[in-house]
PDB file of C-alpha atoms in Angstrom:
ATOM      1  CA  UNK A   4     215.785 282.750  78.056  1.00 90.00           C
ATOM      2  CA  UNK A   5     214.965 282.439  81.740  1.00 94.00           C
ATOM      3  CA  UNK A   6     215.046 285.794  83.534  1.00 97.00           C
ATOM      4  CA  UNK A   7     213.941 284.702  87.003  1.00 98.00           C
ATOM      5  CA  UNK A   8     215.181 281.560  88.747  1.00 97.00           C
ATOM      6  CA  UNK A   9     212.898 278.914  90.106  1.00 96.00           C
ATOM      7  CA  UNK A  10     213.104 278.504  93.865  1.00 96.00           C
ATOM      8  CA  UNK A  11     213.137 275.412  96.012  1.00 94.00           C
ATOM      9  CA  UNK A  12     211.064 275.700  99.195  1.00 95.00           C
ATOM     10  CA  UNK A  13     214.137 276.298 101.383  1.00 95.00           C
ATOM     11  CA  UNK A  14     215.199 279.235  99.137  1.00 96.00           C
ATOM     12  CA  UNK A  15     211.782 280.888  99.095  1.00 97.00           C
ATOM     13  CA  UNK A  16     210.909 283.910 101.227  1.00 96.00           C
ATOM     14  CA  UNK A  17     208.339 283.816 104.038  1.00 94.00           C
ATOM     15  CA  UNK A  18     204.929 282.501 103.081  1.00 97.00           C
ATOM     16  CA  UNK A  19     206.252 281.175  99.743  1.00 97.00           C
ATOM     17  CA  UNK A  20     208.393 278.650 101.637  1.00 97.00           C
ATOM     18  CA  UNK A  21     205.285 277.283 103.348  1.00 97.00           C
ATOM     19  CA  UNK A  22     203.211 277.272 100.136  1.00 97.00           C
ATOM     20  CA  UNK A  23     205.895 275.564  98.038  1.00 96.00           C
ATOM     21  CA  UNK A  24     206.582 273.055 100.802  1.00 95.00           C
ATOM     22  CA  UNK A  25     202.914 272.110 100.876  1.00 95.00           C
ATOM     23  CA  UNK A  26     202.764 271.711  97.098  1.00 96.00           C
ATOM     24  CA  UNK A  27     205.885 269.534  97.054  1.00 94.00           C
ATOM     25  CA  UNK A  28     204.518 267.466  99.949  1.00 95.00           C
ATOM     26  CA  UNK A  29     201.198 266.865  98.160  1.00 95.00           C
ATOM     27  CA  UNK A  30     202.414 266.478  94.560  1.00 95.00           C
ATOM     28  CA  UNK A  31     206.091 265.565  94.800  1.00 93.00           C
ATOM     29  CA  UNK A  32     207.198 268.758  93.047  1.00 92.00           C
ATOM     30  CA  UNK A  33     206.052 272.222  92.068  1.00 94.00           C
ATOM     31  CA  UNK A  34     205.956 273.341  88.451  1.00 93.00           C
ATOM     32  CA  UNK A  35     208.290 275.852  86.837  1.00 94.00           C
ATOM     33  CA  UNK A  36     205.855 278.731  86.989  1.00 97.00           C
ATOM     34  CA  UNK A  37     204.798 278.185  90.605  1.00 97.00           C
ATOM     35  CA  UNK A  38     208.398 277.698  91.742  1.00 97.00           C
ATOM     36  CA  UNK A  39     209.360 280.919  89.997  1.00 98.00           C
ATOM     37  CA  UNK A  40     206.359 282.860  91.326  1.00 98.00           C
ATOM     38  CA  UNK A  41     207.665 281.998  94.796  1.00 98.00           C
ATOM     39  CA  UNK A  42     209.905 285.084  94.651  1.00 98.00           C
ATOM     40  CA  UNK A  43     206.753 286.980  95.636  1.00 98.00           C
ATOM     41  CA  UNK A  44     204.729 285.441  98.468  1.00 98.00           C
ATOM     42  CA  UNK A  45     201.811 287.752  97.613  1.00 98.00           C
ATOM     43  CA  UNK A  46     201.796 286.751  93.939  1.00 98.00           C
ATOM     44  CA  UNK A  47     202.121 283.051  94.698  1.00 98.00           C
ATOM     45  CA  UNK A  48     199.340 283.118  97.314  1.00 98.00           C
ATOM     46  CA  UNK A  49     197.117 285.155  94.993  1.00 98.00           C
ATOM     47  CA  UNK A  50     197.724 282.867  92.032  1.00 98.00           C
ATOM     48  CA  UNK A  51     197.070 279.683  94.020  1.00 98.00           C
ATOM     49  CA  UNK A  52     193.883 281.044  95.594  1.00 98.00           C
ATOM     50  CA  UNK A  53     192.571 282.505  92.334  1.00 98.00           C
ATOM     51  CA  UNK A  54     193.423 279.393  90.329  1.00 96.00           C
ATOM     52  CA  UNK A  55     191.633 277.216  92.891  1.00 96.00           C
ATOM     53  CA  UNK A  56     188.587 279.505  92.819  1.00 97.00           C
ATOM     54  CA  UNK A  57     188.438 279.508  89.010  1.00 96.00           C
ATOM     55  CA  UNK A  58     188.224 275.708  88.986  1.00 94.00           C
ATOM     56  CA  UNK A  59     184.624 276.246  90.166  1.00 94.00           C
ATOM     57  CA  UNK A  60     183.486 278.147  87.064  1.00 93.00           C
ATOM     58  CA  UNK A  61     180.154 277.132  85.576  1.00 92.00           C
ATOM     59  CA  UNK A  62     181.355 276.645  81.989  1.00 93.00           C
ATOM     60  CA  UNK A  63     182.349 273.179  80.759  1.00 95.00           C
ATOM     61  CA  UNK A  64     186.077 272.374  80.849  1.00 96.00           C
ATOM     62  CA  UNK A  65     186.279 272.008  77.048  1.00 97.00           C
ATOM     63  CA  UNK A  66     184.852 275.507  76.563  1.00 97.00           C
ATOM     64  CA  UNK A  67     187.120 276.952  79.246  1.00 97.00           C
ATOM     65  CA  UNK A  68     190.091 275.508  77.347  1.00 98.00           C
ATOM     66  CA  UNK A  69     188.830 276.989  74.064  1.00 98.00           C
ATOM     67  CA  UNK A  70     188.661 280.402  75.709  1.00 98.00           C
ATOM     68  CA  UNK A  71     192.142 279.937  77.195  1.00 98.00           C
ATOM     69  CA  UNK A  72     193.573 278.943  73.816  1.00 98.00           C
ATOM     70  CA  UNK A  73     192.117 282.059  72.183  1.00 98.00           C
ATOM     71  CA  UNK A  74     193.497 284.250  74.975  1.00 98.00           C
ATOM     72  CA  UNK A  75     196.951 282.689  74.946  1.00 98.00           C
ATOM     73  CA  UNK A  76     197.168 283.091  71.186  1.00 98.00           C
ATOM     74  CA  UNK A  77     196.702 286.820  71.817  1.00 97.00           C
ATOM     75  CA  UNK A  78     199.019 286.971  74.862  1.00 98.00           C
ATOM     76  CA  UNK A  79     201.741 284.942  73.151  1.00 98.00           C
ATOM     77  CA  UNK A  80     202.870 282.669  75.976  1.00 98.00           C
ATOM     78  CA  UNK A  81     204.200 279.463  74.437  1.00 97.00           C
ATOM     79  CA  UNK A  82     204.305 277.677  77.781  1.00 96.00           C
ATOM     80  CA  UNK A  83     200.643 278.475  78.460  1.00 97.00           C
ATOM     81  CA  UNK A  84     199.681 277.568  74.899  1.00 98.00           C
ATOM     82  CA  UNK A  85     201.330 274.161  75.238  1.00 97.00           C
ATOM     83  CA  UNK A  86     199.633 273.543  78.597  1.00 96.00           C
ATOM     84  CA  UNK A  87     196.185 274.586  77.337  1.00 98.00           C
ATOM     85  CA  UNK A  88     196.590 272.597  74.114  1.00 98.00           C
ATOM     86  CA  UNK A  89     197.297 269.472  76.166  1.00 98.00           C
ATOM     87  CA  UNK A  90     194.418 270.254  78.536  1.00 98.00           C
ATOM     88  CA  UNK A  91     192.114 270.792  75.529  1.00 98.00           C
ATOM     89  CA  UNK A  92     193.029 267.373  74.147  1.00 98.00           C
ATOM     90  CA  UNK A  93     192.441 265.822  77.562  1.00 98.00           C
ATOM     91  CA  UNK A  94     189.032 267.544  77.645  1.00 98.00           C
ATOM     92  CA  UNK A  95     188.178 265.840  74.341  1.00 98.00           C
ATOM     93  CA  UNK A  96     188.704 268.672  71.849  1.00 98.00           C
ATOM     94  CA  UNK A  97     189.694 267.725  68.328  1.00 98.00           C
ATOM     95  CA  UNK A  98     192.634 269.286  66.509  1.00 98.00           C
ATOM     96  CA  UNK A  99     190.094 271.238  64.427  1.00 98.00           C
ATOM     97  CA  UNK A 100     188.446 272.564  67.629  1.00 98.00           C
ATOM     98  CA  UNK A 101     191.862 273.581  68.948  1.00 98.00           C
ATOM     99  CA  UNK A 102     192.791 275.330  65.695  1.00 98.00           C
ATOM    100  CA  UNK A 103     189.512 277.270  65.657  1.00 98.00           C
ATOM    101  CA  UNK A 104     189.923 278.248  69.306  1.00 98.00           C
ATOM    102  CA  UNK A 105     193.412 279.571  68.599  1.00 98.00           C
ATOM    103  CA  UNK A 106     191.795 281.726  65.905  1.00 98.00           C
ATOM    104  CA  UNK A 107     189.378 283.076  68.520  1.00 98.00           C
ATOM    105  CA  UNK A 108     186.309 281.202  67.368  1.00 98.00           C
ATOM    106  CA  UNK A 109     184.388 277.916  67.431  1.00 98.00           C
ATOM    107  CA  UNK A 110     182.204 275.883  65.079  1.00 98.00           C
ATOM    108  CA  UNK A 111     179.439 276.435  67.650  1.00 98.00           C
ATOM    109  CA  UNK A 112     177.949 279.950  67.290  1.00 98.00           C
ATOM    110  CA  UNK A 113     177.177 280.262  71.017  1.00 98.00           C
ATOM    111  CA  UNK A 114     180.729 279.387  71.952  1.00 98.00           C
ATOM    112  CA  UNK A 115     182.156 281.620  69.222  1.00 98.00           C
ATOM    113  CA  UNK A 116     180.318 284.627  70.658  1.00 98.00           C
ATOM    114  CA  UNK A 117     181.579 283.923  74.178  1.00 98.00           C
ATOM    115  CA  UNK A 118     185.164 283.401  72.979  1.00 98.00           C
ATOM    116  CA  UNK A 119     185.026 286.636  70.962  1.00 98.00           C
ATOM    117  CA  UNK A 120     183.890 288.608  74.001  1.00 98.00           C
ATOM    118  CA  UNK A 121     186.638 287.023  76.123  1.00 98.00           C
ATOM    119  CA  UNK A 122     189.272 288.168  73.624  1.00 98.00           C
ATOM    120  CA  UNK A 123     187.772 291.661  73.639  1.00 98.00           C
ATOM    121  CA  UNK A 124     187.809 291.713  77.451  1.00 98.00           C
ATOM    122  CA  UNK A 125     191.547 291.035  77.195  1.00 98.00           C
ATOM    123  CA  UNK A 126     192.396 293.287  74.256  1.00 98.00           C
ATOM    124  CA  UNK A 127     189.909 296.136  74.431  1.00 98.00           C
ATOM    125  CA  UNK A 128     187.683 295.934  77.515  1.00 98.00           C
ATOM    126  CA  UNK A 129     186.328 299.463  77.064  1.00 98.00           C
ATOM    127  CA  UNK A 130     184.703 298.331  73.799  1.00 97.00           C
ATOM    128  CA  UNK A 131     182.301 295.926  75.540  1.00 98.00           C
ATOM    129  CA  UNK A 132     178.783 297.289  75.168  1.00 98.00           C
ATOM    130  CA  UNK A 133     175.284 296.643  76.455  1.00 98.00           C
ATOM    131  CA  UNK A 134     174.571 295.020  73.099  1.00 98.00           C
ATOM    132  CA  UNK A 135     177.446 292.551  73.561  1.00 98.00           C
ATOM    133  CA  UNK A 136     176.126 291.428  76.929  1.00 98.00           C
ATOM    134  CA  UNK A 137     172.556 291.289  75.588  1.00 98.00           C
ATOM    135  CA  UNK A 138     173.738 289.120  72.697  1.00 98.00           C
ATOM    136  CA  UNK A 139     175.427 286.676  75.089  1.00 98.00           C
ATOM    137  CA  UNK A 140     172.245 286.498  77.171  1.00 98.00           C
ATOM    138  CA  UNK A 141     170.141 285.981  74.014  1.00 98.00           C
ATOM    139  CA  UNK A 142     172.411 283.052  73.143  1.00 98.00           C
ATOM    140  CA  UNK A 143     171.596 281.514  76.523  1.00 98.00           C
ATOM    141  CA  UNK A 144     174.686 282.443  78.528  1.00 98.00           C
ATOM    142  CA  UNK A 145     173.942 283.151  82.177  1.00 97.00           C
ATOM    143  CA  UNK A 146     175.180 286.214  83.993  1.00 98.00           C
ATOM    144  CA  UNK A 147     177.375 283.859  86.023  1.00 97.00           C
ATOM    145  CA  UNK A 148     179.184 282.601  82.915  1.00 97.00           C
ATOM    146  CA  UNK A 149     179.432 286.129  81.523  1.00 98.00           C
ATOM    147  CA  UNK A 150     181.000 287.319  84.785  1.00 97.00           C
ATOM    148  CA  UNK A 151     183.326 284.321  84.947  1.00 97.00           C
ATOM    149  CA  UNK A 152     184.808 285.275  81.566  1.00 98.00           C
ATOM    150  CA  UNK A 153     186.565 288.169  83.319  1.00 98.00           C
ATOM    151  CA  UNK A 154     188.062 285.721  85.827  1.00 98.00           C
ATOM    152  CA  UNK A 155     189.246 283.407  83.069  1.00 98.00           C
ATOM    153  CA  UNK A 156     190.781 286.322  81.166  1.00 98.00           C
ATOM    154  CA  UNK A 157     192.498 287.544  84.334  1.00 98.00           C
ATOM    155  CA  UNK A 158     193.942 284.127  85.181  1.00 98.00           C
ATOM    156  CA  UNK A 159     195.265 283.672  81.638  1.00 98.00           C
ATOM    157  CA  UNK A 160     196.779 287.148  81.611  1.00 98.00           C
ATOM    158  CA  UNK A 161     198.396 286.569  85.000  1.00 98.00           C
ATOM    159  CA  UNK A 162     200.015 283.284  84.004  1.00 98.00           C
ATOM    160  CA  UNK A 163     200.925 284.299  80.465  1.00 98.00           C
ATOM    161  CA  UNK A 164     202.388 287.672  81.432  1.00 98.00           C
ATOM    162  CA  UNK A 165     204.299 286.149  84.335  1.00 98.00           C
ATOM    163  CA  UNK A 166     205.809 283.406  82.179  1.00 98.00           C
ATOM    164  CA  UNK A 167     206.811 285.917  79.509  1.00 98.00           C
ATOM    165  CA  UNK A 168     208.366 288.279  82.073  1.00 98.00           C
ATOM    166  CA  UNK A 169     210.190 285.432  83.834  1.00 98.00           C
ATOM    167  CA  UNK A 170     211.372 283.979  80.518  1.00 97.00           C
ATOM    168  CA  UNK A 171     209.751 280.588  81.076  1.00 97.00           C
ATOM    169  CA  UNK A 172     209.507 278.566  77.879  1.00 94.00           C
ATOM    170  CA  UNK A 173     208.373 275.154  76.736  1.00 91.00           C
ATOM    171  CA  UNK A 174     211.107 272.614  77.354  1.00 83.00           C
ATOM    172  CA  UNK A 175     212.210 270.843  74.202  1.00 62.00           C
ATOM    173  CA  UNK A 176     211.763 267.093  74.288  1.00 51.00           C
ATOM    174  CA  UNK A 177     215.037 265.203  73.906  1.00 45.00           C
ATOM    175  CA  UNK A 178     214.664 262.431  71.328  1.00 46.00           C
TER     176      UNK A 178
END
């Protein structure tokens, strides 16, 4: 059940009005989450800037979606899960790849290790050790990719937690 209303640009406070107006102008509309985030100009600006920055991560899109699926399985946001499942399919992942990612793993050992660390960064960041980082490096992951995992975790937590707090859910398709 929706707890926070979505806002149209003319209803939004301050900077959110400008940001939403620009999104609507460029894309024709703003999504549920973005329109609802508009209650807080700081949150909306932060989300848009951070999301844009995270599009420049070094890891391949398919792997990024695997990580996001594993994280959203943990976070429990159905709206995010649906979005990342669709994005994973668009990125070429098979249903088996998607199922494994939702279980926090991959058929590829290198990817499985990275996904596992991402889930630990979300669930128990204090447990990450020197050995974990050394293992990722030994598997060929660069320090850039290792660092970007924290960004990907943060973006997924931000969107998932916001959607859960706001009560945003997947819309049922009418047959």
